[in-house]
XYZ file of C-alpha atoms in Angstrom:
66
model
C -0.480 8.227 14.664
C 1.746 5.247 15.215
C 5.258 5.586 16.069
C 6.462 4.471 12.668
C 4.055 6.935 10.939
C 5.479 9.610 13.228
C 8.904 8.841 12.038
C 8.009 8.710 8.292
C 6.373 12.030 8.863
C 9.387 13.523 10.645
C 11.776 12.342 7.834
C 9.549 13.817 5.117
C 9.155 16.996 6.999
C 12.809 17.418 7.720
C 13.921 16.618 4.235
C 11.300 18.898 2.459
C 12.293 21.781 4.608
C 15.831 21.473 3.120
C 14.360 21.495 -0.341
C 14.401 17.723 -1.006
C 11.675 15.320 -1.642
C 12.673 11.881 -0.056
C 12.415 8.963 -2.474
C 11.210 5.455 -1.457
C 14.805 4.405 -1.448
C 15.866 7.139 1.038
C 13.037 6.416 3.208
C 13.796 2.624 3.129
C 17.351 3.435 4.265
C 16.396 5.853 6.955
C 13.656 3.690 8.541
C 14.890 0.243 7.921
C 11.608 -1.002 6.619
C 10.398 -2.351 3.400
C 8.517 -0.257 0.527
C 5.092 -1.802 1.502
C 5.370 -0.624 5.178
C 6.359 2.848 4.044
C 3.498 3.113 1.601
C 0.893 1.981 4.149
C 2.193 4.625 6.645
C 2.139 7.335 4.097
C -1.303 6.451 2.865
C -2.451 6.388 6.453
C -0.984 9.838 7.095
C -2.778 11.078 3.969
C -6.185 9.473 5.139
C -5.737 11.157 8.477
C -5.259 14.513 6.703
C -1.832 15.077 8.239
C 0.040 14.941 4.826
C -0.948 15.777 1.250
C 0.834 15.641 -1.966
C 0.571 18.659 -4.270
C 0.579 17.289 -7.820
C 1.124 20.677 -9.506
C 4.085 21.637 -7.304
C 5.235 18.212 -6.751
C 5.973 18.694 -3.094
C 4.455 17.618 0.227
C 2.012 19.888 2.108
C 1.861 19.436 5.795
C -1.607 19.951 7.514
C -2.317 19.998 11.162
C -0.555 17.430 13.356
C -2.785 15.932 16.061
């Protein structure tokens, strides 16, 4: 996991534990990166099976962190 992926993961983790799903705009503001970089990081986390989106519940599921 790269430093940027870790940063995105921690932001999503912290916000969801307070009952909020972060939007792309919130992630852009908190990371200082563009939408494309954020999408690449999130897709990478999902490919690594660290993060998963539950479509039914519309929330993030956190799997094991390596």
